[in-house]
């Protein structure tokens, strides 16, 4: 599953940087800085410094997201975040990054490469958010009982979304514009919102985040997500396979890789997907 693969992410981001700058792809050492410069050009606020910057409701990012009604579902019951809670979330988030790197160094590297900013909110709706128009940015409203591994799973979840957005920017995923994918005839059952028909691209995104989260919980000896998504991810990927004509060749490959996991729940496949060279390279079609 190349949407989890660190080598493929580096190749993809290198191609994005090259296309924007109209220069050869940067070296591996220069790639993170080059990516952050490109991301800054796509967003209203630039990337500042190294690592993942932490922001809150009263920051520039918090103000921008609220005023522009981005991630509006996260803002229900929005409250101020007291200092002690900010300190706790910042500490738990730092531990979560270490936890991800310890769980799988290449998964940690994917997070470190793709995510540039996280904006924390106190609100009624718990969870995270990302958007294709804001590469590198994650919104997060932690649950009251979240522990560091919950922050880690939320961070990985949003990283995968961001990575797929980047892949769509570089390779193209669908044969129709996003607005047309909302038509009833193009909808597929979601892997997360059980029984709910969603636009094709959103259904696809609901499925790609499931394998790494199921795998992370599997490593902890928990079965909640495995039991929860076992049937729904298969139902979703079956629906996606039935609409392959709406995917580009690149997108079709992604769907087939995802469906292979949904059919088997092979967690060795998840580990190979994160680090394996078999998922690293995508041969670009020759120019016409």
PDB file of C-alpha atoms in Angstrom:
ATOM      1  CA  UNK A   1       0.000   0.000   0.000  1.00  0.00           C
ATOM      2  CA  UNK A   2       2.067   2.849  -1.324  1.00  0.00           C
ATOM      3  CA  UNK A   3       0.091   5.506   0.540  1.00  0.00           C
ATOM      4  CA  UNK A   4       1.967   4.312   3.658  1.00  0.00           C
ATOM      5  CA  UNK A   5       5.379   3.996   2.053  1.00  0.00           C
ATOM      6  CA  UNK A   6       8.121   6.402   3.126  1.00  0.00           C
ATOM      7  CA  UNK A   7      10.169   5.844  -0.033  1.00  0.00           C
ATOM      8  CA  UNK A   8       7.189   6.528  -2.279  1.00  0.00           C
ATOM      9  CA  UNK A   9       6.337   9.651  -0.255  1.00  0.00           C
ATOM     10  CA  UNK A  10       9.852  10.964  -0.799  1.00  0.00           C
ATOM     11  CA  UNK A  11       9.637  10.265  -4.515  1.00  0.00           C
ATOM     12  CA  UNK A  12       6.219  11.926  -4.721  1.00  0.00           C
ATOM     13  CA  UNK A  13       7.263  15.014  -2.778  1.00  0.00           C
ATOM     14  CA  UNK A  14      10.457  15.243  -4.821  1.00  0.00           C
ATOM     15  CA  UNK A  15       8.357  15.279  -7.986  1.00  0.00           C
ATOM     16  CA  UNK A  16       6.032  17.918  -6.512  1.00  0.00           C
ATOM     17  CA  UNK A  17       8.949  20.164  -5.580  1.00  0.00           C
ATOM     18  CA  UNK A  18      10.505  19.650  -9.004  1.00  0.00           C
ATOM     19  CA  UNK A  19       7.277  20.552 -10.795  1.00  0.00           C
ATOM     20  CA  UNK A  20       6.711  23.700  -8.717  1.00  0.00           C
ATOM     21  CA  UNK A  21      10.313  24.914  -8.928  1.00  0.00           C
ATOM     22  CA  UNK A  22      10.857  23.688 -12.488  1.00  0.00           C
ATOM     23  CA  UNK A  23      14.145  22.156 -11.408  1.00  0.00           C
ATOM     24  CA  UNK A  24      15.427  18.595 -10.877  1.00  0.00           C
ATOM     25  CA  UNK A  25      14.147  16.925  -7.686  1.00  0.00           C
ATOM     26  CA  UNK A  26      16.072  17.890  -4.533  1.00  0.00           C
ATOM     27  CA  UNK A  27      18.482  15.516  -2.841  1.00  0.00           C
ATOM     28  CA  UNK A  28      17.226  13.407   0.042  1.00  0.00           C
ATOM     29  CA  UNK A  29      18.985  15.720   2.488  1.00  0.00           C
ATOM     30  CA  UNK A  30      17.368  18.828   0.975  1.00  0.00           C
ATOM     31  CA  UNK A  31      13.894  17.331   0.531  1.00  0.00           C
ATOM     32  CA  UNK A  32      12.304  18.299   3.904  1.00  0.00           C
ATOM     33  CA  UNK A  33      13.260  21.970   3.590  1.00  0.00           C
ATOM     34  CA  UNK A  34      12.246  22.076  -0.077  1.00  0.00           C
ATOM     35  CA  UNK A  35       8.865  20.512   0.751  1.00  0.00           C
ATOM     36  CA  UNK A  36       8.217  23.085   3.464  1.00  0.00           C
ATOM     37  CA  UNK A  37       8.987  25.926   1.080  1.00  0.00           C
ATOM     38  CA  UNK A  38       6.553  24.537  -1.485  1.00  0.00           C
ATOM     39  CA  UNK A  39       3.882  23.979   1.164  1.00  0.00           C
ATOM     40  CA  UNK A  40       4.281  27.572   2.300  1.00  0.00           C
ATOM     41  CA  UNK A  41       3.422  28.774  -1.202  1.00  0.00           C
ATOM     42  CA  UNK A  42       0.126  26.844  -1.147  1.00  0.00           C
ATOM     43  CA  UNK A  43      -1.103  28.097   2.238  1.00  0.00           C
ATOM     44  CA  UNK A  44      -2.140  31.416   3.778  1.00  0.00           C
ATOM     45  CA  UNK A  45       0.481  31.011   6.527  1.00  0.00           C
ATOM     46  CA  UNK A  46       3.996  29.691   5.919  1.00  0.00           C
ATOM     47  CA  UNK A  47       5.796  26.844   7.620  1.00  0.00           C
ATOM     48  CA  UNK A  48       8.093  28.166  10.310  1.00  0.00           C
ATOM     49  CA  UNK A  49      11.073  26.326  11.756  1.00  0.00           C
ATOM     50  CA  UNK A  50      11.682  22.601  11.942  1.00  0.00           C
ATOM     51  CA  UNK A  51       9.600  19.788  13.364  1.00  0.00           C
ATOM     52  CA  UNK A  52       5.842  19.921  13.870  1.00  0.00           C
ATOM     53  CA  UNK A  53       4.777  23.318  15.211  1.00  0.00           C
ATOM     54  CA  UNK A  54       2.018  23.254  17.858  1.00  0.00           C
ATOM     55  CA  UNK A  55      -0.734  25.909  17.790  1.00  0.00           C
ATOM     56  CA  UNK A  56      -3.949  26.608  19.709  1.00  0.00           C
ATOM     57  CA  UNK A  57      -7.245  28.461  19.232  1.00  0.00           C
ATOM     58  CA  UNK A  58      -5.764  31.921  19.860  1.00  0.00           C
ATOM     59  CA  UNK A  59      -2.877  31.453  17.387  1.00  0.00           C
ATOM     60  CA  UNK A  60      -2.754  32.803  13.842  1.00  0.00           C
ATOM     61  CA  UNK A  61      -3.669  29.381  12.539  1.00  0.00           C
ATOM     62  CA  UNK A  62      -6.495  28.980  15.035  1.00  0.00           C
ATOM     63  CA  UNK A  63      -7.941  32.355  14.079  1.00  0.00           C
ATOM     64  CA  UNK A  64      -7.641  31.624  10.367  1.00  0.00           C
ATOM     65  CA  UNK A  65      -9.348  28.228  10.614  1.00  0.00           C
ATOM     66  CA  UNK A  66     -12.220  29.581  12.707  1.00  0.00           C
ATOM     67  CA  UNK A  67     -12.794  32.739  10.656  1.00  0.00           C
ATOM     68  CA  UNK A  68     -12.750  30.787   7.400  1.00  0.00           C
ATOM     69  CA  UNK A  69     -14.902  27.963   8.788  1.00  0.00           C
ATOM     70  CA  UNK A  70     -12.313  25.314   7.965  1.00  0.00           C
ATOM     71  CA  UNK A  71     -12.834  21.996   9.814  1.00  0.00           C
ATOM     72  CA  UNK A  72     -16.171  23.404  10.958  1.00  0.00           C
ATOM     73  CA  UNK A  73     -17.266  20.041  12.360  1.00  0.00           C
ATOM     74  CA  UNK A  74     -14.430  20.259  14.914  1.00  0.00           C
ATOM     75  CA  UNK A  75     -15.625  23.638  16.199  1.00  0.00           C
ATOM     76  CA  UNK A  76     -18.912  22.542  17.761  1.00  0.00           C
ATOM     77  CA  UNK A  77     -18.883  23.603  21.408  1.00  0.00           C
ATOM     78  CA  UNK A  78     -15.559  25.413  20.941  1.00  0.00           C
ATOM     79  CA  UNK A  79     -13.949  26.620  24.170  1.00  0.00           C
ATOM     80  CA  UNK A  80     -10.716  28.232  25.273  1.00  0.00           C
ATOM     81  CA  UNK A  81      -7.914  25.874  26.260  1.00  0.00           C
ATOM     82  CA  UNK A  82      -6.421  26.553  29.721  1.00  0.00           C
ATOM     83  CA  UNK A  83      -2.657  26.575  30.185  1.00  0.00           C
ATOM     84  CA  UNK A  84      -2.491  23.293  32.088  1.00  0.00           C
ATOM     85  CA  UNK A  85      -4.400  21.485  29.332  1.00  0.00           C
ATOM     86  CA  UNK A  86      -2.169  23.033  26.661  1.00  0.00           C
ATOM     87  CA  UNK A  87       0.866  21.797  28.534  1.00  0.00           C
ATOM     88  CA  UNK A  88      -0.602  18.295  28.860  1.00  0.00           C
ATOM     89  CA  UNK A  89      -1.554  18.064  25.180  1.00  0.00           C
ATOM     90  CA  UNK A  90       1.829  19.360  24.077  1.00  0.00           C
ATOM     91  CA  UNK A  91       3.587  16.821  26.293  1.00  0.00           C
ATOM     92  CA  UNK A  92       1.364  13.925  25.198  1.00  0.00           C
ATOM     93  CA  UNK A  93       1.786  14.927  21.550  1.00  0.00           C
ATOM     94  CA  UNK A  94       5.578  14.869  21.907  1.00  0.00           C
ATOM     95  CA  UNK A  95       5.373  11.421  23.470  1.00  0.00           C
ATOM     96  CA  UNK A  96       3.073  10.356  20.620  1.00  0.00           C
ATOM     97  CA  UNK A  97       5.702  11.337  18.049  1.00  0.00           C
ATOM     98  CA  UNK A  98       8.304   9.275  19.897  1.00  0.00           C
ATOM     99  CA  UNK A  99       5.841   6.391  20.167  1.00  0.00           C
ATOM    100  CA  UNK A 100       5.234   6.443  16.410  1.00  0.00           C
ATOM    101  CA  UNK A 101       8.961   6.447  15.644  1.00  0.00           C
ATOM    102  CA  UNK A 102       9.495   3.580  18.088  1.00  0.00           C
ATOM    103  CA  UNK A 103       6.599   1.583  16.636  1.00  0.00           C
ATOM    104  CA  UNK A 104       7.952   1.901  13.091  1.00  0.00           C
ATOM    105  CA  UNK A 105      10.816   4.280  12.308  1.00  0.00           C
ATOM    106  CA  UNK A 106       9.688   4.700   8.706  1.00  0.00           C
ATOM    107  CA  UNK A 107       6.133   5.513   9.793  1.00  0.00           C
ATOM    108  CA  UNK A 108       7.579   8.118  12.131  1.00  0.00           C
ATOM    109  CA  UNK A 109       9.647   9.426   9.230  1.00  0.00           C
ATOM    110  CA  UNK A 110       6.496   9.734   7.100  1.00  0.00           C
ATOM    111  CA  UNK A 111       4.811  11.779   9.840  1.00  0.00           C
ATOM    112  CA  UNK A 112       7.896  13.956  10.287  1.00  0.00           C
ATOM    113  CA  UNK A 113       8.139  14.581   6.553  1.00  0.00           C
ATOM    114  CA  UNK A 114       4.505  15.280   5.708  1.00  0.00           C
ATOM    115  CA  UNK A 115       3.130  17.086   8.802  1.00  0.00           C
ATOM    116  CA  UNK A 116       4.316  20.620   9.527  1.00  0.00           C
ATOM    117  CA  UNK A 117       1.700  22.021  11.931  1.00  0.00           C
ATOM    118  CA  UNK A 118      -0.937  20.806  14.383  1.00  0.00           C
ATOM    119  CA  UNK A 119      -3.645  23.098  15.743  1.00  0.00           C
ATOM    120  CA  UNK A 120      -5.293  21.943  18.979  1.00  0.00           C
ATOM    121  CA  UNK A 121      -8.851  22.926  19.879  1.00  0.00           C
ATOM    122  CA  UNK A 122     -11.080  22.255  22.884  1.00  0.00           C
ATOM    123  CA  UNK A 123     -14.468  21.324  21.462  1.00  0.00           C
ATOM    124  CA  UNK A 124     -17.364  18.925  21.778  1.00  0.00           C
ATOM    125  CA  UNK A 125     -16.489  16.915  18.670  1.00  0.00           C
ATOM    126  CA  UNK A 126     -13.326  14.921  19.269  1.00  0.00           C
ATOM    127  CA  UNK A 127     -10.912  13.840  16.569  1.00  0.00           C
ATOM    128  CA  UNK A 128      -8.806  15.329  13.830  1.00  0.00           C
ATOM    129  CA  UNK A 129      -9.098  17.052  10.506  1.00  0.00           C
ATOM    130  CA  UNK A 130      -7.110  17.753   7.347  1.00  0.00           C
ATOM    131  CA  UNK A 131      -7.851  19.397   4.036  1.00  0.00           C
ATOM    132  CA  UNK A 132      -6.414  19.146   0.557  1.00  0.00           C
ATOM    133  CA  UNK A 133      -6.103  22.951   0.414  1.00  0.00           C
ATOM    134  CA  UNK A 134      -3.899  23.053   3.527  1.00  0.00           C
ATOM    135  CA  UNK A 135      -1.008  20.613   2.987  1.00  0.00           C
ATOM    136  CA  UNK A 136       0.996  19.826   6.088  1.00  0.00           C
ATOM    137  CA  UNK A 137      -1.661  21.071   8.529  1.00  0.00           C
ATOM    138  CA  UNK A 138      -3.554  18.928  11.049  1.00  0.00           C
ATOM    139  CA  UNK A 139      -6.434  20.064  13.258  1.00  0.00           C
ATOM    140  CA  UNK A 140      -6.983  18.049  16.423  1.00  0.00           C
ATOM    141  CA  UNK A 141      -9.575  18.101  19.212  1.00  0.00           C
ATOM    142  CA  UNK A 142      -8.343  15.507  21.741  1.00  0.00           C
ATOM    143  CA  UNK A 143     -10.738  13.393  23.749  1.00  0.00           C
ATOM    144  CA  UNK A 144     -10.905  13.874  27.494  1.00  0.00           C
ATOM    145  CA  UNK A 145      -9.415  10.441  28.134  1.00  0.00           C
ATOM    146  CA  UNK A 146      -6.824  10.416  25.341  1.00  0.00           C
ATOM    147  CA  UNK A 147      -3.456   8.935  26.164  1.00  0.00           C
ATOM    148  CA  UNK A 148      -0.263   9.375  24.132  1.00  0.00           C
ATOM    149  CA  UNK A 149      -1.061   6.402  21.907  1.00  0.00           C
ATOM    150  CA  UNK A 150      -4.421   8.007  21.037  1.00  0.00           C
ATOM    151  CA  UNK A 151      -2.571  11.138  19.925  1.00  0.00           C
ATOM    152  CA  UNK A 152      -0.243   8.905  17.914  1.00  0.00           C
ATOM    153  CA  UNK A 153      -3.093   7.130  16.137  1.00  0.00           C
ATOM    154  CA  UNK A 154      -4.830  10.429  15.362  1.00  0.00           C
ATOM    155  CA  UNK A 155      -1.571  11.846  14.019  1.00  0.00           C
ATOM    156  CA  UNK A 156      -0.971   8.813  11.780  1.00  0.00           C
ATOM    157  CA  UNK A 157      -4.597   8.938  10.612  1.00  0.00           C
ATOM    158  CA  UNK A 158      -4.232  12.556   9.503  1.00  0.00           C
ATOM    159  CA  UNK A 159      -0.769  11.955   8.036  1.00  0.00           C
ATOM    160  CA  UNK A 160      -2.196   9.346   5.679  1.00  0.00           C
ATOM    161  CA  UNK A 161      -4.897  11.772   4.545  1.00  0.00           C
ATOM    162  CA  UNK A 162      -2.276  14.462   3.878  1.00  0.00           C
ATOM    163  CA  UNK A 163      -0.044  12.006   2.038  1.00  0.00           C
ATOM    164  CA  UNK A 164      -2.896  10.890  -0.239  1.00  0.00           C
ATOM    165  CA  UNK A 165      -3.703  14.545  -0.979  1.00  0.00           C
ATOM    166  CA  UNK A 166      -0.088  15.018  -2.081  1.00  0.00           C
ATOM    167  CA  UNK A 167      -0.226  11.899  -4.249  1.00  0.00           C
ATOM    168  CA  UNK A 168      -3.370  13.193  -5.903  1.00  0.00           C
ATOM    169  CA  UNK A 169      -1.648  16.516  -6.594  1.00  0.00           C
ATOM    170  CA  UNK A 170       1.269  14.780  -8.306  1.00  0.00           C
ATOM    171  CA  UNK A 171      -0.300  11.791 -10.080  1.00  0.00           C
ATOM    172  CA  UNK A 172      -4.023  12.418 -10.181  1.00  0.00           C
ATOM    173  CA  UNK A 173      -6.321   9.886  -8.546  1.00  0.00           C
ATOM    174  CA  UNK A 174      -9.725  10.258 -10.196  1.00  0.00           C
ATOM    175  CA  UNK A 175     -11.068  10.649 -13.715  1.00  0.00           C
ATOM    176  CA  UNK A 176     -13.748  13.138 -12.644  1.00  0.00           C
ATOM    177  CA  UNK A 177     -13.579  16.391 -10.645  1.00  0.00           C
ATOM    178  CA  UNK A 178     -14.378  16.127  -6.927  1.00  0.00           C
ATOM    179  CA  UNK A 179     -17.715  17.892  -7.370  1.00  0.00           C
ATOM    180  CA  UNK A 180     -18.890  15.290  -9.887  1.00  0.00           C
ATOM    181  CA  UNK A 181     -17.829  12.445  -7.573  1.00  0.00           C
ATOM    182  CA  UNK A 182     -20.567  13.609  -5.193  1.00  0.00           C
ATOM    183  CA  UNK A 183     -23.268  12.349  -7.574  1.00  0.00           C
ATOM    184  CA  UNK A 184     -25.400   9.549  -6.127  1.00  0.00           C
ATOM    185  CA  UNK A 185     -24.267   7.052  -8.764  1.00  0.00           C
ATOM    186  CA  UNK A 186     -20.616   7.540  -7.759  1.00  0.00           C
ATOM    187  CA  UNK A 187     -21.099   6.994  -4.030  1.00  0.00           C
ATOM    188  CA  UNK A 188     -19.626   4.078  -2.097  1.00  0.00           C
ATOM    189  CA  UNK A 189     -20.266   2.743   1.396  1.00  0.00           C
ATOM    190  CA  UNK A 190     -17.844   4.303   3.894  1.00  0.00           C
ATOM    191  CA  UNK A 191     -15.351   2.133   5.757  1.00  0.00           C
ATOM    192  CA  UNK A 192     -15.770   4.274   8.887  1.00  0.00           C
ATOM    193  CA  UNK A 193     -19.310   5.686   8.881  1.00  0.00           C
ATOM    194  CA  UNK A 194     -21.002   2.315   8.711  1.00  0.00           C
ATOM    195  CA  UNK A 195     -23.666   1.914   6.063  1.00  0.00           C
ATOM    196  CA  UNK A 196     -23.349   5.527   4.909  1.00  0.00           C
ATOM    197  CA  UNK A 197     -22.882   6.196   1.213  1.00  0.00           C
ATOM    198  CA  UNK A 198     -20.202   8.822   0.604  1.00  0.00           C
ATOM    199  CA  UNK A 199     -18.686  10.466  -2.483  1.00  0.00           C
ATOM    200  CA  UNK A 200     -16.074   8.228  -4.083  1.00  0.00           C
ATOM    201  CA  UNK A 201     -13.035  10.248  -2.964  1.00  0.00           C
ATOM    202  CA  UNK A 202     -14.276  10.503   0.620  1.00  0.00           C
ATOM    203  CA  UNK A 203     -15.090   6.793   0.742  1.00  0.00           C
ATOM    204  CA  UNK A 204     -11.584   6.055  -0.514  1.00  0.00           C
ATOM    205  CA  UNK A 205     -10.095   8.287   2.184  1.00  0.00           C
ATOM    206  CA  UNK A 206     -12.205   6.535   4.819  1.00  0.00           C
ATOM    207  CA  UNK A 207     -10.582   3.250   3.851  1.00  0.00           C
ATOM    208  CA  UNK A 208      -6.913   4.248   3.519  1.00  0.00           C
ATOM    209  CA  UNK A 209      -6.659   5.335   7.161  1.00  0.00           C
ATOM    210  CA  UNK A 210      -7.938   2.026   8.524  1.00  0.00           C
ATOM    211  CA  UNK A 211      -4.947  -0.315   7.870  1.00  0.00           C
ATOM    212  CA  UNK A 212      -2.307   1.625   9.878  1.00  0.00           C
ATOM    213  CA  UNK A 213      -4.684   2.230  12.796  1.00  0.00           C
ATOM    214  CA  UNK A 214      -5.782  -1.407  12.892  1.00  0.00           C
ATOM    215  CA  UNK A 215      -2.117  -2.424  12.762  1.00  0.00           C
ATOM    216  CA  UNK A 216      -1.081  -0.039  15.564  1.00  0.00           C
ATOM    217  CA  UNK A 217      -3.809  -1.388  17.820  1.00  0.00           C
ATOM    218  CA  UNK A 218      -2.953  -4.947  16.818  1.00  0.00           C
ATOM    219  CA  UNK A 219       0.616  -4.361  18.039  1.00  0.00           C
ATOM    220  CA  UNK A 220      -0.784  -3.269  21.419  1.00  0.00           C
ATOM    221  CA  UNK A 221      -2.877  -6.411  21.629  1.00  0.00           C
ATOM    222  CA  UNK A 222      -6.155  -4.550  21.171  1.00  0.00           C
ATOM    223  CA  UNK A 223      -8.837  -5.766  18.785  1.00  0.00           C
ATOM    224  CA  UNK A 224     -11.410  -2.942  18.930  1.00  0.00           C
ATOM    225  CA  UNK A 225     -10.623  -1.395  15.547  1.00  0.00           C
ATOM    226  CA  UNK A 226      -9.881  -4.752  13.912  1.00  0.00           C
ATOM    227  CA  UNK A 227     -13.291  -6.025  14.988  1.00  0.00           C
ATOM    228  CA  UNK A 228     -14.957  -2.720  14.113  1.00  0.00           C
ATOM    229  CA  UNK A 229     -13.561  -2.323  10.598  1.00  0.00           C
ATOM    230  CA  UNK A 230     -13.106  -5.973   9.583  1.00  0.00           C
ATOM    231  CA  UNK A 231     -16.282  -6.067   7.482  1.00  0.00           C
ATOM    232  CA  UNK A 232     -16.749  -2.394   6.683  1.00  0.00           C
ATOM    233  CA  UNK A 233     -13.358  -1.936   4.993  1.00  0.00           C
ATOM    234  CA  UNK A 234     -14.061  -4.989   2.813  1.00  0.00           C
ATOM    235  CA  UNK A 235     -17.486  -3.606   1.890  1.00  0.00           C
ATOM    236  CA  UNK A 236     -15.923  -0.255   1.049  1.00  0.00           C
ATOM    237  CA  UNK A 237     -13.120  -1.671  -1.091  1.00  0.00           C
ATOM    238  CA  UNK A 238     -15.566  -3.958  -2.913  1.00  0.00           C
ATOM    239  CA  UNK A 239     -17.507  -0.815  -3.801  1.00  0.00           C
ATOM    240  CA  UNK A 240     -14.350   0.968  -4.935  1.00  0.00           C
ATOM    241  CA  UNK A 241     -13.345  -2.002  -7.093  1.00  0.00           C
ATOM    242  CA  UNK A 242     -16.745  -1.773  -8.747  1.00  0.00           C
ATOM    243  CA  UNK A 243     -16.009   1.808  -9.788  1.00  0.00           C
ATOM    244  CA  UNK A 244     -12.430   1.468 -11.022  1.00  0.00           C
ATOM    245  CA  UNK A 245     -13.321   3.384 -14.178  1.00  0.00           C
ATOM    246  CA  UNK A 246     -13.553   6.508 -11.991  1.00  0.00           C
ATOM    247  CA  UNK A 247      -9.906   6.096 -10.949  1.00  0.00           C
ATOM    248  CA  UNK A 248      -6.792   6.882 -12.968  1.00  0.00           C
ATOM    249  CA  UNK A 249      -4.264   4.055 -13.482  1.00  0.00           C
ATOM    250  CA  UNK A 250      -2.426   5.318 -10.400  1.00  0.00           C
ATOM    251  CA  UNK A 251      -5.635   5.397  -8.381  1.00  0.00           C
ATOM    252  CA  UNK A 252      -6.609   1.925  -9.581  1.00  0.00           C
ATOM    253  CA  UNK A 253      -3.335   0.562  -8.262  1.00  0.00           C
ATOM    254  CA  UNK A 254      -4.003   2.167  -4.891  1.00  0.00           C
ATOM    255  CA  UNK A 255      -7.482   0.654  -4.713  1.00  0.00           C
ATOM    256  CA  UNK A 256      -6.181  -2.824  -5.566  1.00  0.00           C
ATOM    257  CA  UNK A 257      -3.454  -2.579  -2.917  1.00  0.00           C
ATOM    258  CA  UNK A 258      -6.008  -1.491  -0.346  1.00  0.00           C
ATOM    259  CA  UNK A 259      -8.407  -4.255  -1.346  1.00  0.00           C
ATOM    260  CA  UNK A 260      -5.654  -6.860  -0.891  1.00  0.00           C
ATOM    261  CA  UNK A 261      -5.379  -5.817   2.751  1.00  0.00           C
ATOM    262  CA  UNK A 262      -9.154  -5.680   3.252  1.00  0.00           C
ATOM    263  CA  UNK A 263      -9.463  -9.243   1.989  1.00  0.00           C
ATOM    264  CA  UNK A 264      -6.738 -10.713   4.188  1.00  0.00           C
ATOM    265  CA  UNK A 265      -6.157  -8.290   7.117  1.00  0.00           C
ATOM    266  CA  UNK A 266      -2.502  -9.217   6.664  1.00  0.00           C
ATOM    267  CA  UNK A 267      -0.583  -7.025   9.101  1.00  0.00           C
ATOM    268  CA  UNK A 268       2.715  -8.120   7.579  1.00  0.00           C
ATOM    269  CA  UNK A 269       1.481  -6.343   4.448  1.00  0.00           C
ATOM    270  CA  UNK A 270       1.093  -3.142   6.476  1.00  0.00           C
ATOM    271  CA  UNK A 271       4.686  -3.402   7.711  1.00  0.00           C
ATOM    272  CA  UNK A 272       5.979  -4.077   4.188  1.00  0.00           C
ATOM    273  CA  UNK A 273       3.925  -1.175   2.905  1.00  0.00           C
ATOM    274  CA  UNK A 274       5.579   1.250   5.310  1.00  0.00           C
ATOM    275  CA  UNK A 275       9.183   0.335   4.506  1.00  0.00           C
ATOM    276  CA  UNK A 276       9.303  -1.994   1.500  1.00  0.00           C
ATOM    277  CA  UNK A 277      10.953  -1.009  -1.755  1.00  0.00           C
ATOM    278  CA  UNK A 278       8.225  -2.883  -3.654  1.00  0.00           C
ATOM    279  CA  UNK A 279       5.906   0.077  -3.009  1.00  0.00           C
ATOM    280  CA  UNK A 280       8.508   2.793  -3.528  1.00  0.00           C
ATOM    281  CA  UNK A 281       8.553   3.676  -7.210  1.00  0.00           C
ATOM    282  CA  UNK A 282       5.795   4.682  -9.582  1.00  0.00           C
ATOM    283  CA  UNK A 283       6.693   4.812 -13.249  1.00  0.00           C
ATOM    284  CA  UNK A 284       5.289   7.978 -14.724  1.00  0.00           C
ATOM    285  CA  UNK A 285       3.589   7.475 -18.107  1.00  0.00           C
ATOM    286  CA  UNK A 286       5.553   8.781 -21.050  1.00  0.00           C
ATOM    287  CA  UNK A 287       4.556  12.183 -22.353  1.00  0.00           C
ATOM    288  CA  UNK A 288       2.309  12.032 -25.391  1.00  0.00           C
TER     289      UNK A 288
END
